[in-house]
GROMACS .gro file of C-alpha atoms in nm:
model
  390
    1MET     CA    1  19.728   8.228   2.259
    2LYS     CA    2  19.351   8.195   2.234
    3GLN     CA    3  19.305   8.563   2.298
    4SER     CA    4  19.561   8.665   2.037
    5ASN     CA    5  19.395   8.438   1.778
    6SER     CA    6  19.043   8.555   1.851
    7THR     CA    7  19.122   8.927   1.841
    8PRO     CA    8  19.179   8.947   1.463
    9THR     CA    9  18.872   8.729   1.408
   10ASN     CA   10  18.659   8.954   1.627
   11GLN     CA   11  18.792   9.261   1.447
   12MET     CA   12  18.707   9.102   1.112
   13ASN     CA   13  18.354   9.023   1.229
   14VAL     CA   14  18.304   9.379   1.351
   15SER     CA   15  18.437   9.510   1.021
   16LYS     CA   16  18.196   9.293   0.822
   17CYS     CA   17  17.903   9.402   1.038
   18LEU     CA   18  17.998   9.764   0.975
   19LEU     CA   19  18.007   9.704   0.600
   20ILE     CA   20  17.653   9.566   0.579
   21PHE     CA   21  17.533   9.836   0.821
   22PHE     CA   22  17.683  10.108   0.602
   23ALA     CA   23  17.535   9.955   0.286
   24PHE     CA   24  17.189   9.971   0.444
   25LEU     CA   25  17.239  10.319   0.594
   26ILE     CA   26  17.371  10.476   0.273
   27SER     CA   27  17.095  10.327   0.057
   28PHE     CA   28  16.841  10.450   0.316
   29LEU     CA   29  16.995  10.798   0.293
   30LEU     CA   30  16.968  10.801  -0.089
   31HIS     CA   31  16.591  10.758  -0.100
   32LEU     CA   32  16.528  10.962   0.216
   33LEU     CA   33  16.691  11.273   0.069
   34LEU     CA   34  16.567  11.215  -0.286
   35PHE     CA   35  16.196  11.173  -0.206
   36SER     CA   36  16.156  11.386   0.110
   37THR     CA   37  16.034  11.691  -0.084
   38ALA     CA   38  15.735  11.505  -0.236
   39PRO     CA   39  15.501  11.551   0.067
   40MET     CA   40  15.602  11.918   0.085
   41VAL     CA   41  15.469  12.007  -0.259
   42ASP     CA   42  15.185  12.237  -0.145
   43LEU     CA   43  15.391  12.410   0.125
   44ILE     CA   44  15.686  12.485  -0.105
   45MET     CA   45  15.464  12.590  -0.396
   46ASP     CA   46  15.261  12.829  -0.179
   47GLU     CA   47  15.563  12.989  -0.013
   48MET     CA   48  15.774  13.027  -0.330
   49LYS     CA   49  15.474  13.100  -0.558
   50LEU     CA   50  15.556  12.809  -0.790
   51SER     CA   51  15.356  12.635  -1.058
   52HIS     CA   52  15.327  12.257  -1.066
   53THR     CA   53  15.578  12.251  -1.350
   54ALA     CA   54  15.828  12.459  -1.154
   55PHE     CA   55  15.797  12.230  -0.855
   56GLY     CA   56  15.844  11.930  -1.085
   57PHE     CA   57  16.184  12.067  -1.178
   58ILE     CA   58  16.286  12.050  -0.810
   59PHE     CA   59  16.273  11.670  -0.828
   60SER     CA   60  16.376  11.638  -1.193
   61ILE     CA   61  16.692  11.847  -1.161
   62ALA     CA   62  16.827  11.611  -0.895
   63MET     CA   63  16.744  11.311  -1.112
   64VAL     CA   64  16.925  11.468  -1.410
   65SER     CA   65  17.257  11.504  -1.228
   66LEU     CA   66  17.209  11.168  -1.057
   67VAL     CA   67  17.149  10.979  -1.383
   68ILE     CA   68  17.425  11.150  -1.581
   69LEU     CA   69  17.696  11.108  -1.318
   70ARG     CA   70  17.639  10.749  -1.207
   71ILE     CA   71  17.867  10.620  -1.484
   72PRO     CA   72  18.159  10.858  -1.404
   73TRP     CA   73  18.126  10.771  -1.034
   74GLY     CA   74  18.141  10.404  -1.141
   75PHE     CA   75  18.476  10.468  -1.308
   76LEU     CA   76  18.605  10.638  -0.993
   77SER     CA   77  18.486  10.363  -0.758
   78ASP     CA   78  18.660  10.095  -0.967
   79LYS     CA   79  18.977  10.304  -0.989
   80PHE     CA   80  19.014  10.433  -0.632
   81GLY     CA   81  18.789  10.204  -0.424
   82TYR     CA   82  18.454  10.269  -0.261
   83VAL     CA   83  18.592  10.403   0.069
   84THR     CA   84  18.779  10.687  -0.101
   85VAL     CA   85  18.491  10.767  -0.334
   86LEU     CA   86  18.232  10.782  -0.055
   87ARG     CA   87  18.464  10.992   0.159
   88ALA     CA   88  18.455  11.243  -0.123
   89SER     CA   89  18.088  11.211  -0.217
   90LEU     CA   90  17.919  11.200   0.124
   91PRO     CA   91  18.019  11.561   0.200
   92LEU     CA   92  17.888  11.646  -0.149
   93ILE     CA   93  17.556  11.501  -0.032
   94THR     CA   94  17.558  11.659   0.313
   95ILE     CA   95  17.640  12.018   0.217
   96PRO     CA   96  17.359  12.057  -0.044
   97ALA     CA   97  17.117  11.879   0.191
   98ILE     CA   98  17.191  12.146   0.453
   99VAL     CA   99  17.186  12.434   0.203
  100ARG     CA  100  16.844  12.341   0.060
  101SER     CA  101  16.695  12.345   0.412
  102PHE     CA  102  16.792  12.714   0.435
  103SER     CA  103  16.690  12.805   0.078
  104ASP     CA  104  16.490  13.128   0.055
  105THR     CA  105  16.466  13.139  -0.323
  106TYR     CA  106  16.364  12.896  -0.595
  107LEU     CA  107  16.702  12.927  -0.769
  108THR     CA  108  16.892  12.836  -0.452
  109PHE     CA  109  16.668  12.536  -0.402
  110LEU     CA  110  16.722  12.420  -0.763
  111ILE     CA  111  17.100  12.454  -0.739
  112SER     CA  112  17.113  12.265  -0.410
  113GLN     CA  113  16.898  11.988  -0.560
  114PHE     CA  114  17.129  11.960  -0.862
  115LEU     CA  115  17.437  11.942  -0.638
  116LEU     CA  116  17.262  11.688  -0.416
  117GLY     CA  117  17.210  11.465  -0.719
  118ILE     CA  118  17.582  11.481  -0.798
  119GLY     CA  119  17.668  11.329  -0.461
  120LEU     CA  120  17.381  11.079  -0.456
  121ALA     CA  121  17.492  10.948  -0.797
  122SER     CA  122  17.795  10.785  -0.632
  123ILE     CA  123  17.594  10.551  -0.411
  124LEU     CA  124  17.469  10.279  -0.648
  125PRO     CA  125  17.810  10.222  -0.815
  126CYS     CA  126  17.971  10.179  -0.472
  127LEU     CA  127  17.715   9.947  -0.310
  128PRO     CA  128  17.809   9.629  -0.507
  129LEU     CA  129  18.173   9.682  -0.409
  130ILE     CA  130  18.077   9.705  -0.042
  131ILE     CA  131  17.870   9.386  -0.065
  132LYS     CA  132  18.143   9.203  -0.254
  133GLU     CA  133  18.389   9.273   0.027
  134TRP     CA  134  18.132   9.202   0.298
  135ASN     CA  135  18.079   8.844   0.179
  136PRO     CA  136  18.146   8.734  -0.181
  137GLU     CA  137  17.951   8.413  -0.112
  138GLN     CA  138  17.635   8.594   0.000
  139THR     CA  139  17.606   8.879  -0.246
  140GLY     CA  140  17.235   8.804  -0.288
  141LEU     CA  141  17.155   8.856   0.079
  142GLY     CA  142  17.379   9.164   0.097
  143THR     CA  143  17.213   9.316  -0.209
  144GLY     CA  144  16.871   9.240  -0.061
  145VAL     CA  145  16.968   9.419   0.260
  146TYR     CA  146  17.062   9.742   0.084
  147VAL     CA  147  16.756   9.720  -0.143
  148SER     CA  148  16.547   9.714   0.177
  149GLY     CA  149  16.734  10.032   0.275
  150PHE     CA  150  16.596  10.196  -0.038
  151ALA     CA  151  16.248  10.082   0.061
  152LEU     CA  152  16.275  10.209   0.417
  153GLY     CA  153  16.418  10.543   0.301
  154ASN     CA  154  16.137  10.579   0.053
  155GLY     CA  155  15.877  10.482   0.314
  156THR     CA  156  16.021  10.725   0.567
  157ALA     CA  157  16.031  11.012   0.317
  158LEU     CA  158  15.673  10.958   0.201
  159GLY     CA  159  15.519  10.819   0.521
  160LEU     CA  160  15.687  10.997   0.812
  161THR     CA  161  15.731  11.340   0.651
  162PRO     CA  162  15.357  11.432   0.650
  163TYR     CA  163  15.341  11.370   1.027
  164LEU     CA  164  15.656  11.574   1.089
  165LEU     CA  165  15.510  11.860   0.883
  166GLU     CA  166  15.222  11.879   1.128
  167MET     CA  167  15.471  11.951   1.407
  168MET     CA  168  15.736  12.170   1.240
  169PRO     CA  169  15.804  12.386   0.930
  170TRP     CA  170  15.918  12.210   0.613
  171ARG     CA  171  16.267  12.360   0.633
  172LEU     CA  172  16.314  12.213   0.978
  173VAL     CA  173  16.212  11.870   0.849
  174LEU     CA  174  16.475  11.899   0.576
  175ARG     CA  175  16.734  11.996   0.838
  176LEU     CA  176  16.640  11.689   1.037
  177TYR     CA  177  16.700  11.472   0.731
  178ALA     CA  178  17.023  11.660   0.658
  179LEU     CA  179  17.135  11.561   1.007
  180VAL     CA  180  17.110  11.196   0.898
  181ALA     CA  181  17.354  11.281   0.617
  182VAL     CA  182  17.588  11.454   0.863
  183VAL     CA  183  17.590  11.152   1.096
  184THR     CA  184  17.641  10.913   0.805
  185THR     CA  185  17.936  11.117   0.676
  186LEU     CA  186  18.102  11.134   1.019
  187LEU     CA  187  18.055  10.761   1.075
  188TRP     CA  188  18.198  10.679   0.733
  189TRP     CA  189  18.503  10.898   0.780
  190SER     CA  190  18.559  10.756   1.129
  191LEU     CA  191  18.488  10.385   1.082
  192ALA     CA  192  18.490  10.281   0.717
  193LYS     CA  193  18.787  10.066   0.619
  194SER     CA  194  18.853   9.840   0.327
  195THR     CA  195  19.108   9.592   0.198
  196TYR     CA  196  18.980   9.652  -0.155
  197GLN     CA  197  19.228   9.828  -0.378
  198GLY     CA  198  19.099   9.975  -0.700
  199LYS     CA  199  19.286   9.831  -0.998
  200ASP     CA  200  19.081   9.937  -1.295
  201GLN     CA  201  19.214  10.200  -1.533
  202PHE     CA  202  19.045  10.496  -1.697
  203ALA     CA  203  19.032  10.334  -2.040
  204LEU     CA  204  18.772  10.418  -2.301
  205ASP     CA  205  18.831  10.086  -2.474
  206ALA     CA  206  18.754   9.902  -2.148
  207PHE     CA  207  18.426  10.093  -2.126
  208THR     CA  208  18.332  10.007  -2.484
  209ASP     CA  209  18.423   9.644  -2.417
  210ILE     CA  210  18.172   9.641  -2.131
  211LEU     CA  211  17.903   9.787  -2.355
  212GLN     CA  212  17.964   9.508  -2.608
  213HIS     CA  213  17.876   9.240  -2.352
  214LYS     CA  214  17.528   9.106  -2.424
  215TYR     CA  215  17.487   9.048  -2.050
  216ILE     CA  216  17.505   9.422  -1.981
  217TRP     CA  217  17.201   9.479  -2.200
  218VAL     CA  218  17.013   9.193  -2.037
  219LEU     CA  219  17.074   9.355  -1.697
  220THR     CA  220  16.988   9.700  -1.832
  221SER     CA  221  16.659   9.575  -1.978
  222LEU     CA  222  16.568   9.414  -1.647
  223MET     CA  223  16.650   9.738  -1.463
  224ILE     CA  224  16.430   9.937  -1.702
  225ALA     CA  225  16.141   9.696  -1.642
  226CYS     CA  226  16.185   9.671  -1.264
  227MET     CA  227  16.225  10.044  -1.203
  228GLY     CA  228  15.958  10.136  -1.455
  229CYS     CA  229  15.696   9.887  -1.335
  230TYR     CA  230  15.747   9.960  -0.965
  231ASP     CA  231  15.755  10.338  -1.001
  232THR     CA  232  15.447  10.329  -1.225
  233LEU     CA  233  15.251  10.121  -0.976
  234ALA     CA  234  15.368  10.341  -0.689
  235THR     CA  235  15.269  10.658  -0.876
  236TRP     CA  236  14.930  10.544  -1.000
  237MET     CA  237  14.811  10.293  -0.739
  238PRO     CA  238  14.614  10.550  -0.532
  239LYS     CA  239  14.432  10.657  -0.851
  240VAL     CA  240  14.367  10.296  -0.955
  241LEU     CA  241  14.221  10.224  -0.612
  242GLU     CA  242  14.003  10.534  -0.642
  243LEU     CA  243  13.874  10.420  -0.983
  244LYS     CA  244  13.803  10.076  -0.836
  245THR     CA  245  13.612  10.250  -0.553
  246GLN     CA  246  13.846  10.086  -0.303
  247PRO     CA  247  14.015  10.247  -0.002
  248LYS     CA  248  14.354  10.400  -0.081
  249TYR     CA  249  14.545  10.262   0.219
  250PRO     CA  250  14.634   9.928   0.048
  251ALA     CA  251  14.880  10.128  -0.167
  252VAL     CA  252  15.121  10.114   0.130
  253LEU     CA  253  15.156   9.742   0.063
  254LEU     CA  254  15.378   9.833  -0.233
  255SER     CA  255  15.635   9.971   0.012
  256ILE     CA  256  15.606   9.663   0.235
  257GLY     CA  257  15.663   9.435  -0.064
  258PHE     CA  258  15.962   9.652  -0.160
  259LEU     CA  259  16.101   9.620   0.193
  260LEU     CA  260  16.065   9.241   0.220
  261GLY     CA  261  16.127   9.137  -0.139
  262GLY     CA  262  16.497   9.226  -0.143
  263PRO     CA  263  16.633   9.031   0.156
  264THR     CA  264  16.405   8.734   0.092
  265THR     CA  265  16.499   8.695  -0.273
  266GLY     CA  266  16.862   8.768  -0.198
  267ALA     CA  267  16.883   8.491   0.061
  268VAL     CA  268  16.715   8.245  -0.178
  269SER     CA  269  16.946   8.354  -0.460
  270ASP     CA  270  17.257   8.260  -0.263
  271GLU     CA  271  17.130   7.902  -0.234
  272PHE     CA  272  16.962   7.870  -0.574
  273PRO     CA  273  17.195   7.762  -0.857
  274SER     CA  274  16.994   7.875  -1.161
  275LYS     CA  275  16.930   8.247  -1.170
  276SER     CA  276  16.743   8.218  -1.502
  277ILE     CA  277  16.480   7.988  -1.348
  278LEU     CA  278  16.447   8.220  -1.048
  279VAL     CA  279  16.406   8.529  -1.271
  280GLY     CA  280  16.152   8.342  -1.485
  281PHE     CA  281  15.947   8.234  -1.183
  282LEU     CA  282  15.950   8.580  -1.028
  283GLY     CA  283  15.863   8.736  -1.365
  284VAL     CA  284  15.559   8.516  -1.424
  285ALA     CA  285  15.443   8.567  -1.065
  286ALA     CA  286  15.482   8.946  -1.101
  287VAL     CA  287  15.278   8.951  -1.422
  288VAL     CA  288  14.996   8.743  -1.267
  289SER     CA  289  14.992   8.972  -0.964
  290ILE     CA  290  14.976   9.290  -1.177
  291ILE     CA  291  14.684   9.151  -1.380
  292GLY     CA  292  14.522   9.046  -1.053
  293ILE     CA  293  14.519   9.409  -0.940
  294ALA     CA  294  14.280   9.486  -1.227
  295TYR     CA  295  14.024   9.219  -1.138
  296THR     CA  296  14.030   9.165  -0.763
  297VAL     CA  297  13.890   9.358  -0.466
  298HIS     CA  298  13.931   9.367  -0.089
  299ILE     CA  299  14.172   9.109   0.055
  300LEU     CA  300  14.267   8.954  -0.280
  301LEU     CA  301  14.346   9.299  -0.416
  302MET     CA  302  14.573   9.368  -0.119
  303ILE     CA  303  14.753   9.037  -0.174
  304CYS     CA  304  14.806   9.116  -0.543
  305ILE     CA  305  14.944   9.463  -0.465
  306PHE     CA  306  15.189   9.321  -0.212
  307LEU     CA  307  15.300   9.032  -0.434
  308ALA     CA  308  15.347   9.250  -0.743
  309SER     CA  309  15.588   9.472  -0.548
  310PHE     CA  310  15.755   9.173  -0.379
  311PHE     CA  311  15.828   8.988  -0.705
  312ILE     CA  312  15.940   9.297  -0.898
  313THR     CA  313  16.177   9.385  -0.615
  314GLY     CA  314  16.307   9.028  -0.621
  315ILE     CA  315  16.412   9.063  -0.984
  316LEU     CA  316  16.561   9.406  -0.908
  317THR     CA  317  16.771   9.243  -0.634
  318LEU     CA  318  16.900   8.972  -0.869
  319THR     CA  319  16.987   9.235  -1.128
  320LEU     CA  320  17.176   9.457  -0.882
  321GLU     CA  321  17.356   9.152  -0.739
  322ALA     CA  322  17.503   9.049  -1.075
  323PRO     CA  323  17.790   9.305  -1.097
  324ALA     CA  324  17.924   9.193  -0.758
  325LYS     CA  325  17.866   8.823  -0.827
  326LEU     CA  326  18.013   8.763  -1.171
  327PRO     CA  327  18.390   8.711  -1.210
  328ARG     CA  328  18.389   8.872  -1.557
  329PHE     CA  329  18.303   9.206  -1.397
  330SER     CA  330  18.527   9.168  -1.092
  331LEU     CA  331  18.731   9.480  -1.176
  332ALA     CA  332  18.444   9.678  -1.326
  333ALA     CA  333  18.151   9.626  -1.085
  334GLY     CA  334  18.124  10.000  -1.020
  335LYS     CA  335  18.104  10.088  -1.390
  336VAL     CA  336  17.855   9.808  -1.462
  337SER     CA  337  17.631   9.922  -1.176
  338GLY     CA  338  17.658  10.281  -1.294
  339ILE     CA  339  17.561  10.188  -1.650
  340ILE     CA  340  17.261   9.968  -1.572
  341SER     CA  341  17.124  10.196  -1.298
  342SER     CA  342  17.164  10.506  -1.514
  343LEU     CA  343  16.998  10.358  -1.823
  344GLY     CA  344  16.742  10.187  -1.601
  345ASN     CA  345  16.579  10.526  -1.544
  346ILE     CA  346  16.430  10.502  -1.894
  347GLY     CA  347  16.155  10.293  -1.733
  348PRO     CA  348  16.045  10.545  -1.468
  349VAL     CA  349  16.045  10.819  -1.733
  350ALA     CA  350  15.839  10.637  -1.998
  351LEU     CA  351  15.600  10.398  -1.823
  352PRO     CA  352  15.417  10.633  -1.581
  353VAL     CA  353  15.341  10.871  -1.869
  354SER     CA  354  15.215  10.584  -2.086
  355PHE     CA  355  14.999  10.461  -1.797
  356GLY     CA  356  14.831  10.800  -1.763
  357PHE     CA  357  14.786  10.836  -2.140
  358LEU     CA  358  14.603  10.502  -2.160
  359ILE     CA  359  14.368  10.606  -1.878
  360ASP     CA  360  14.289  10.927  -2.066
  361TYR     CA  361  14.245  10.742  -2.397
  362THR     CA  362  14.040  10.445  -2.276
  363GLY     CA  363  13.871  10.592  -1.968
  364THR     CA  364  13.972  10.288  -1.761
  365TYR     CA  365  14.272  10.155  -1.571
  366HIS     CA  366  14.253   9.803  -1.721
  367SER     CA  367  14.451   9.880  -2.036
  368SER     CA  368  14.713  10.065  -1.831
  369LEU     CA  369  14.767   9.769  -1.599
  370PHE     CA  370  14.779   9.535  -1.899
  371MET     CA  371  15.047   9.759  -2.052
  372VAL     CA  372  15.260   9.730  -1.737
  373ALA     CA  373  15.200   9.355  -1.724
  374MET     CA  374  15.297   9.317  -2.090
  375VAL     CA  375  15.621   9.513  -2.044
  376ALA     CA  376  15.702   9.299  -1.740
  377PHE     CA  377  15.620   8.975  -1.922
  378VAL     CA  378  15.827   9.047  -2.232
  379ILE     CA  379  16.136   9.180  -2.056
  380PHE     CA  380  16.134   8.944  -1.757
  381ILE     CA  381  16.080   8.630  -1.966
  382LEU     CA  382  16.332   8.733  -2.232
  383GLY     CA  383  16.576   8.826  -1.956
  384ALA     CA  384  16.530   8.488  -1.791
  385SER     CA  385  16.580   8.300  -2.119
  386MET     CA  386  16.896   8.497  -2.201
  387TRP     CA  387  17.043   8.512  -1.848
  388GLU     CA  388  17.264   8.203  -1.869
  389ASN     CA  389  17.353   8.229  -2.239
  390ALA     CA  390  17.451   8.596  -2.216
   0.00000   0.00000   0.00000
């Protein structure tokens, strides 16, 4: 009798472990494939005779399809369930990832990047559904785990790729990363199972009802600030360190803060009753850390860089957790995640450009960092004050 009782329990435990493993692996894959071309800029430009603008389109074209299609993928994930959706979308990720590694022309590369974005767009709407089934009582920790997958994928793409390029051609590096997509697809098709049954309907009025929720716009604002502030710091930190006549290596602390901030904040969130207080604390701490970057040097500067990333990622984790946590969105978590993550890209588009403009206009990085701190302060504090009421 004991054996017969323990077998279903053991199977359930294995199934739950697979869910959190897949959430981490798929989020890792998203940032690995999306950012892996960044260290190859000179090699691809030289071989294909591209301008900087033309190379910029290689990244931008993937972002265009990714941003536009996150909301439709959200509809599909709510309707058919995340297992079915990812069974369809993972091959749509794998095939373009392989094709781009064999691209001989710029047009082929652009098309493969666009198609890659179509598949990658499905990931964020599905992740909250995976976490919700993994453990509805620990959605904070689960969200933090997959956020750390983003960080590790980003770190691998930007950190490991330059070393691999010293040992092999850039196309071979892309094939190596495409192999990760192949393995992920095979594992998903072989092992992924779910008791979740999609119940939501394709209803335009349901979509408009979601948009009328004040809470959606609170979450969207927080996503804009989190994504915009982090991407701006990540883009400009090496230049800021150069202007401060500091070594550039402390910029890697942004990635470390990104990696640790998600699971830590997620675990705290599961035990902390008031999310508004937690968002407010993290927001103030992030603002102080960003301002600290402007005025500190050496070890204090390194601490400020790490903490700024850590606290911003903490708020990002709380924001991404909300669709899986709140009962009001229980049948629409995919759509909500698609909406806030799609609109959240306003931040990464606008803030880095504004940061560079202020450096050109003022001749110093101080006003640029104050701009980022001000955006963080206004949106994080307003978001915290409206979190419960919304």
